[in-house]
Structures are given as structure tokens and as C-alpha cells.
Coordinates of C-alpha atoms in Angstrom, one line a residue:
Chain A
M61 CA -27.4 6.1 -6.3
S62 CA -24.9 3.8 -5.0
V63 CA -21.4 4.0 -3.0
Y64 CA -18.3 2.0 -4.4
S65 CA -15.9 2.6 -1.6
F66 CA -14.7 4.5 1.3
Y67 CA -11.2 5.5 2.8
I68 CA -9.7 7.2 5.7
F69 CA -5.9 8.2 5.4
D70 CA -4.2 9.5 8.6
R71 CA -1.5 12.6 8.4
H72 CA 1.2 10.1 7.7
T73 CA -0.4 9.5 4.4
E74 CA -1.4 5.8 5.7
C75 CA -4.5 4.2 4.8
I76 CA -6.1 3.3 8.2
Y77 CA -9.4 2.2 7.0
S78 CA -11.0 1.0 3.7
K79 CA -14.1 -0.6 2.8
R80 CA -15.6 -1.5 -0.6
W81 CA -18.9 -2.2 -1.0
A82 CA -20.1 -4.8 -3.7
Q83 CA -22.8 -3.7 -6.2
A84 CA -26.0 -3.9 -4.6
A85 CA -27.6 -6.5 -7.0
I86 CA -24.7 -8.9 -6.4
Q87 CA -25.0 -8.5 -2.6
R88 CA -28.7 -9.3 -2.8
N89 CA -28.0 -12.2 -4.9
S90 CA -25.6 -14.1 -2.4
A91 CA -27.8 -13.0 0.5
T92 CA -24.7 -11.7 2.6
S93 CA -25.4 -10.3 5.9
A94 CA -25.5 -6.6 6.1
L95 CA -22.2 -6.7 8.3
S96 CA -19.9 -8.9 6.2
N97 CA -17.0 -7.0 5.3
G98 CA -17.8 -5.6 1.4
D99 CA -14.2 -6.9 0.0
V100 CA -15.6 -8.4 -2.8
A101 CA -13.7 -7.0 -5.9
P102 CA -15.8 -5.9 -8.7
A103 CA -15.9 -8.0 -11.9
T104 CA -13.5 -5.1 -13.4
R105 CA -10.6 -5.6 -11.0
K106 CA -7.9 -7.7 -12.5
A107 CA -4.1 -6.8 -11.5
L108 CA -4.9 -3.8 -8.7
T109 CA -5.5 -5.0 -5.1
V110 CA -7.0 -3.1 -2.4
E111 CA -3.6 -1.7 -1.0
D112 CA -2.7 -0.5 -4.5
D113 CA -6.0 1.3 -5.1
A114 CA -5.8 3.1 -1.9
K115 CA -2.3 4.3 -2.6
L116 CA -3.2 5.4 -6.2
I117 CA -6.3 7.4 -4.5
F118 CA -3.9 9.0 -1.7
G119 CA -1.8 10.1 -4.4
T120 CA -4.6 11.6 -6.6
V121 CA -6.1 13.4 -3.6
F122 CA -2.9 14.5 -2.5
S123 CA -1.7 16.1 -5.8
L124 CA -5.1 17.6 -6.5
R125 CA -5.3 19.2 -2.8
R126 CA -1.9 20.7 -3.8
I127 CA -2.9 22.0 -7.1
V128 CA -6.2 23.5 -5.7
R129 CA -4.2 25.3 -2.8
Q130 CA -2.0 26.8 -5.4
L131 CA -4.7 28.0 -7.4
G132 CA -7.5 29.2 -5.3
G133 CA -5.1 30.0 -2.3
D134 CA -4.6 28.7 1.2
D135 CA -8.1 28.8 2.4
D136 CA -9.3 27.0 -0.9
S137 CA -10.4 23.3 -0.2
F138 CA -10.7 20.5 -2.7
L139 CA -14.3 18.9 -2.5
S140 CA -14.9 16.6 -5.3
Y141 CA -14.3 15.4 -8.8
R142 CA -16.3 13.5 -11.2
T143 CA -15.4 11.2 -14.2
G144 CA -17.8 9.7 -16.7
E145 CA -18.0 6.7 -14.5
Y146 CA -17.7 7.9 -11.0
K147 CA -17.4 10.6 -8.6
L148 CA -14.9 10.9 -5.9
H149 CA -15.6 13.1 -2.6
Y150 CA -13.1 14.5 -0.1
F151 CA -13.2 15.9 3.3
E152 CA -10.3 16.6 5.4
T153 CA -10.4 17.5 9.1
P154 CA -8.1 20.2 11.0
T155 CA -5.9 17.5 12.0
Q156 CA -5.0 16.5 8.3
L157 CA -7.4 13.2 8.9
K158 CA -8.5 12.6 5.1
F159 CA -11.8 11.1 4.2
V160 CA -12.6 9.7 0.7
M161 CA -15.6 8.3 -0.9
L162 CA -16.2 7.0 -4.1
T163 CA -19.7 6.9 -5.4
D164 CA -21.7 7.0 -8.7
T165 CA -22.0 10.2 -10.6
R166 CA -25.3 11.0 -9.7
V167 CA -25.0 11.4 -6.2
G168 CA -24.8 15.3 -4.9
N169 CA -22.5 16.8 -2.4
M170 CA -21.3 14.3 0.1
R171 CA -19.2 16.5 2.2
T172 CA -21.9 16.9 4.9
V173 CA -22.0 13.2 5.1
L174 CA -18.3 12.5 5.4
H175 CA -18.3 15.4 8.1
Q176 CA -20.9 13.3 9.8
I177 CA -19.0 10.3 9.8
W178 CA -15.9 12.0 11.2
A179 CA -18.2 13.6 13.9
T180 CA -20.5 10.9 14.9
L181 CA -18.7 8.0 14.1
Y182 CA -15.1 8.5 13.8
V183 CA -14.5 10.9 16.9
E184 CA -17.2 8.6 19.1
Y185 CA -15.9 5.3 18.5
V186 CA -12.5 5.5 17.7
V187 CA -11.0 8.6 18.9
K188 CA -13.2 8.1 22.1
N189 CA -12.3 4.6 22.6
P190 CA -9.7 4.2 25.6
L191 CA -8.1 1.1 24.3
A192 CA -7.5 2.5 21.0
P193 CA -4.0 3.9 20.4
I194 CA -3.2 7.3 19.7
E195 CA -2.2 7.0 15.8
H196 CA -3.6 3.9 14.1
P197 CA -0.7 2.2 12.3
K198 CA -2.1 -0.4 10.0
G199 CA -5.4 0.7 10.9
V200 CA -5.2 -0.8 14.2
G201 CA -8.3 0.4 16.4
V202 CA -10.2 1.9 13.6
S203 CA -11.7 -1.1 12.4
N204 CA -14.0 -1.8 15.7
Q205 CA -17.3 -3.1 15.6
L206 CA -19.3 -0.3 16.4
F207 CA -17.5 2.0 14.1
E208 CA -18.0 -0.8 11.1
G209 CA -21.5 -1.4 12.5
G210 CA -22.3 2.5 12.7
L211 CA -20.8 3.1 9.1
E212 CA -22.8 0.3 7.6
S213 CA -26.1 1.4 8.9
F214 CA -25.5 5.3 8.4
I215 CA -24.5 4.3 4.6
N216 CA -27.6 2.2 4.0
T217 CA -29.7 4.8 5.2
I218 CA -28.2 7.4 2.9
F219 CA -28.1 5.0 -0.1
S220 CA -31.0 2.8 0.4
P221 CA -30.7 -0.6 -1.6
Q222 CA -34.1 0.1 -3.5
S223 CA -32.8 3.0 -5.3
Chain B
M828 CA -29.0 22.3 1.1
A829 CA -27.3 25.3 -0.3
D830 CA -27.6 27.0 3.3
G831 CA -25.7 23.9 4.5
L832 CA -23.0 24.2 1.7
K833 CA -22.2 27.5 2.8
R834 CA -21.8 26.8 6.1
E835 CA -19.8 23.7 5.0
R836 CA -17.5 26.2 3.2
G837 CA -16.9 28.7 5.8
W838 CA -16.3 26.0 8.3
S839 CA -12.9 24.7 6.9
G840 CA -11.1 28.3 7.9
S841 CA -11.5 32.0 7.1
A842 CA -14.2 33.4 4.9
P843 CA -13.8 33.1 1.0
P844 CA -12.6 36.2 -0.7
F845 CA -15.8 36.9 -2.5
N846 CA -19.4 36.7 -1.4
T847 CA -21.0 33.9 -2.8
H848 CA -24.2 35.6 -3.5
T849 CA -23.1 38.2 -5.4
A850 CA -20.1 36.6 -7.0
K851 CA -20.4 36.8 -10.7
M852 CA -20.5 34.0 -13.0
V853 CA -16.8 34.2 -14.4
V854 CA -14.7 32.4 -16.4
F855 CA -11.1 32.5 -14.7
A856 CA -8.6 31.0 -17.2
L857 CA -8.3 28.4 -19.9
L858 CA -5.4 25.8 -20.1
I859 CA -4.7 23.6 -23.0
I860 CA -2.5 20.6 -22.3
N861 CA -1.2 18.5 -25.4
K862 CA -1.2 14.8 -25.6
A863 CA 2.1 14.6 -24.1
G864 CA 1.3 16.5 -21.0
G865 CA 2.9 19.8 -21.9
L866 CA 1.2 23.1 -21.4
I867 CA 0.8 24.7 -24.9
Y868 CA -1.7 27.3 -24.0
N869 CA -2.4 29.3 -20.6
R870 CA -4.4 32.5 -20.6
T871 CA -6.0 34.4 -17.8
F872 CA -9.4 35.8 -18.6
S873 CA -10.4 37.7 -15.3
P874 CA -8.8 37.5 -11.6
G875 CA -9.8 35.5 -9.0
L876 CA -7.2 32.9 -8.9
Q877 CA -3.7 33.2 -7.8
N878 CA -1.3 34.1 -10.2
L879 CA 1.0 31.3 -11.3
T880 CA 4.5 31.8 -12.7
S881 CA 5.0 30.0 -16.0
N882 CA 7.0 27.6 -14.2
D883 CA 4.1 26.4 -12.0
A884 CA 1.7 26.4 -14.7
L885 CA 4.2 23.8 -16.6
I886 CA 4.5 21.7 -13.4
L887 CA 0.5 22.0 -12.9
A888 CA -0.2 21.0 -16.4
G889 CA 2.1 17.9 -16.2
T890 CA 0.8 16.6 -12.7
F891 CA -2.7 17.2 -14.1
H892 CA -2.0 14.8 -17.1
G893 CA -0.6 12.3 -14.6
I894 CA -3.6 12.7 -12.3
H895 CA -6.4 12.6 -15.2
A896 CA -4.5 9.1 -16.3
I897 CA -4.6 7.6 -12.8
S898 CA -8.2 8.7 -12.0
R899 CA -8.9 6.2 -15.2
S900 CA -7.5 3.4 -13.6
I901 CA -9.1 3.7 -10.2
N902 CA -12.4 3.4 -11.5
P903 CA -14.7 1.3 -9.3
A904 CA -17.9 1.3 -11.2
P905 CA -18.6 -2.0 -12.9
Q906 CA -18.2 -2.4 -16.4
P907 CA -21.5 -2.3 -18.6
P908 CA -22.2 -5.8 -20.1
P909 CA -20.3 -6.0 -23.4
Q910 CA -22.2 -5.4 -26.3
P911 CA -21.5 -7.8 -29.5
N912 CA -19.9 -5.8 -32.2
A913 CA -19.3 -2.8 -30.1
R914 CA -16.2 -1.3 -29.2
R915 CA -15.9 -1.0 -25.2
P916 CA -16.4 2.3 -24.3
P917 CA -13.2 4.3 -23.2
T918 CA -13.2 5.3 -19.5
T919 CA -12.9 9.0 -19.0
G920 CA -10.6 10.7 -16.9
I921 CA -11.6 13.6 -14.8
E922 CA -14.2 15.5 -16.2
S923 CA -15.2 18.1 -13.5
L924 CA -13.3 19.1 -10.1
E925 CA -14.8 21.3 -7.5
S926 CA -13.2 23.3 -5.0
S927 CA -14.5 25.8 -2.7
H928 CA -13.5 28.7 -4.9
F929 CA -13.6 27.3 -8.6
R930 CA -14.7 24.7 -10.5
L931 CA -12.3 22.9 -13.1
T932 CA -14.0 21.5 -16.3
C933 CA -11.7 19.2 -18.4
F934 CA -12.4 18.2 -21.8
Q935 CA -10.5 15.7 -23.6
T936 CA -10.7 15.7 -27.4
P937 CA -10.4 12.2 -29.1
T938 CA -6.7 13.0 -30.3
G939 CA -5.7 13.7 -26.5
V940 CA -5.6 17.3 -26.3
K941 CA -6.8 18.5 -23.1
F942 CA -8.8 21.7 -22.4
L943 CA -9.0 22.9 -18.5
L944 CA -11.5 25.7 -17.8
F945 CA -11.4 27.2 -14.8
T946 CA -14.8 29.1 -13.8
S947 CA -16.5 30.2 -10.7
P948 CA -18.6 27.4 -8.9
E949 CA -21.9 29.2 -10.2
Q950 CA -20.7 29.2 -13.9
P951 CA -23.5 27.3 -15.6
N952 CA -22.9 25.1 -18.7
T953 CA -19.4 25.0 -18.5
D954 CA -19.2 21.8 -20.9
V955 CA -20.8 23.9 -23.6
V956 CA -18.4 26.6 -22.8
V957 CA -15.2 24.4 -23.1
R958 CA -16.6 22.8 -26.1
R959 CA -16.8 25.9 -27.9
C960 CA -13.3 26.7 -27.1
Y961 CA -12.3 23.2 -28.7
E962 CA -14.2 24.5 -32.0
L963 CA -12.4 28.0 -32.0
Y964 CA -9.0 26.0 -31.4
G965 CA -9.8 23.7 -34.5
D966 CA -10.9 26.8 -36.6
F967 CA -7.8 29.0 -35.6
V968 CA -5.2 27.1 -34.5
V969 CA -5.3 23.6 -36.1
K970 CA -6.2 25.2 -39.7
N971 CA -3.5 27.6 -39.3
P972 CA -0.9 26.5 -41.6
F973 CA 1.8 28.1 -39.9
Y974 CA 1.0 26.2 -36.8
S975 CA 3.1 23.2 -35.9
M976 CA 1.0 20.7 -33.6
E977 CA 2.0 19.9 -30.2
M978 CA 3.8 23.4 -30.0
P979 CA 2.7 26.5 -27.9
I980 CA -0.3 28.3 -29.2
R981 CA 0.9 31.8 -30.7
V982 CA -1.8 32.7 -33.0
E983 CA -3.4 36.2 -32.9
K984 CA -6.8 35.3 -34.4
F985 CA -7.4 32.5 -31.8
E986 CA -6.7 35.1 -29.0
R987 CA -9.0 37.6 -30.3
A988 CA -11.7 35.1 -30.7
L989 CA -11.2 33.5 -27.4
A990 CA -11.5 37.1 -25.9
G991 CA -14.6 38.0 -27.9
Y992 CA -16.1 34.8 -26.6
L993 CA -15.0 34.5 -22.8
V994 CA -14.3 38.0 -21.5
R995 CA -17.4 39.9 -20.6
P996 CA -17.7 43.6 -21.1

């Protein structure tokens, strides 16, 4: 079980937070600390930057969400999709904040986990932060130390490095 | 976990239209998309999904065709180490999609035809079902000398074989 990346999109379709995890093996070899930003691109990356990826992922999720609404009715919600290589998990709050996580295919339902990240980390450390702006253009106020640290340790408890 | 899942599903809004306990395992619909993204077959087997106009179904097929291609390019997984004298395994696009009301299983044939099977989330072995639909397509559509490839499928025997396989009495 491993996690590849995590994105938050606001209701203006902007990516306000993104984080990528390098593969566990690479991380252990290079002996980076747990809090270093996981911005190391996997070897497969050539042309796509992190921003390009975020835009593609938003577009995918947006279209799939519309397809699901169209087919299942207005109270249907898109949960996840799986390809041969990875799995994308999706969670949307009532305020149209979108949480997206990419993991490997063996991971089960992550909707509760994304809900937890929203309720216990995002709301506590970003929404309740008096210094953070109400909207987060270009991700201002989201990537504070408490949120990053909380996210890192929360993900580490779910995807322990041994497994 | 199943209990939590149900609570999660109920959380996002009003209750689903059918009870997840008693919901039958059903196949809702089958769509076939040709390699250019055009819808060549669209049939509903049992009610459960919203009715689509034929125009909407065409748009849906085209959109899905595009997303399928994008989902291949955003693959974050590391490539397996290259084997000598072995072709690189092609990355697959979306294979299955889950929503709170249905599950979509997509099977892409080596020639690029996509089979989209809409089932209830409880339906097991959807990959086997969709492969069987591919077999029926091969037997009754491709082997039909009057069928021209990439065109909408209007083959009566195919209709009957699919109905015999997918419609539960």
C-alpha cells in the first residue's frame, strides 16, 4: 500500500494544495526527514510539471463528477476510479472543496480518510486559523506547518512504511 | 467498514433511491465506444440510471473517451524496471469507476474498442461479464459480413444474445 499524491481544489477550480510522495524506497535511501516536501518527481515524469498534473486531475474529476450526476441523479456522488496502475479517490465537501488522493490499486475505500483530513486537519488548521484568508488564491494559508505536519503523520499512520 | 460506508454514502445528501441491503445485483446498461470515441451501441437492460437522450449519450461517450486517455497520462506510479527483449506494458486507462449508485466497468480491447458496463455496486465479477459481452460482439457483430466496422451496431442476433445473457428473468 502506498500513496502517490494528494490535492485540494477550491470552488474556483484552483489547486490550493498539492503534495506528492516519493516512493518509500527512494525516501528511505536518501534519508530525507519526514517533513521534507515530497516534491521529488518519480522517474516516469518527463514533460508534465506538478501544475500540469493538477490541472489534468481537476479536469478528469470535474468531467467524471458531471457524468456521474447525469447518470445517477443529483444525489449521486463520484467516489473513485481505478486503472491498472493507480487508483484515484475523491471527496467533495458541501462547500465544493474537492479532495483528491492518488494511491496504488490495492487500497480500499479512502472516502472516510479524505473526510477525516477535511474535518480534523483542514477545518482545524486552515479554516480556524485567524491569519488565513477566507479564500486561498494560489494556496495562501493552506500549507502552514501544522497542516503539513498533521497530514504527514496522518498519512504515515495509514500507509506505514513497512507495508 | 460496510456500516461506515453506508453512513458515508448517506452523508452527502438525501437517501439513495433504493435500499443498499435489498438492492438486486443488476446490469443497468451497456455502451460500446469505437476507437475514435463515437458511440456505436447503447442499450439499457434494467431501470436504475437516469434516462439519457441519444444526444447526451453521444456526448457522454466522447467525454469518457477523452478522460480515459487523460487518465493514462496522469499515471503517478513508478514504471517497473524495463525487461530486456520485452515490450513495455501499455498503461491502462480507467478500468472501473465507482459512484454511490452504480459501478462502471470499462474494458478496452486491443483494437481500441471500449465496452462500458454499468452495474449496481454489489454486482460481482463485472470484468467477466464485460469480457463475455466482448465475445458476443466478436461472434455476432464482427463476424457479420453485413456489418461495417466503426459504424453503429444494428444486428438482431447480437441484441438477442445480449438479452439472453444480461436480462435476468
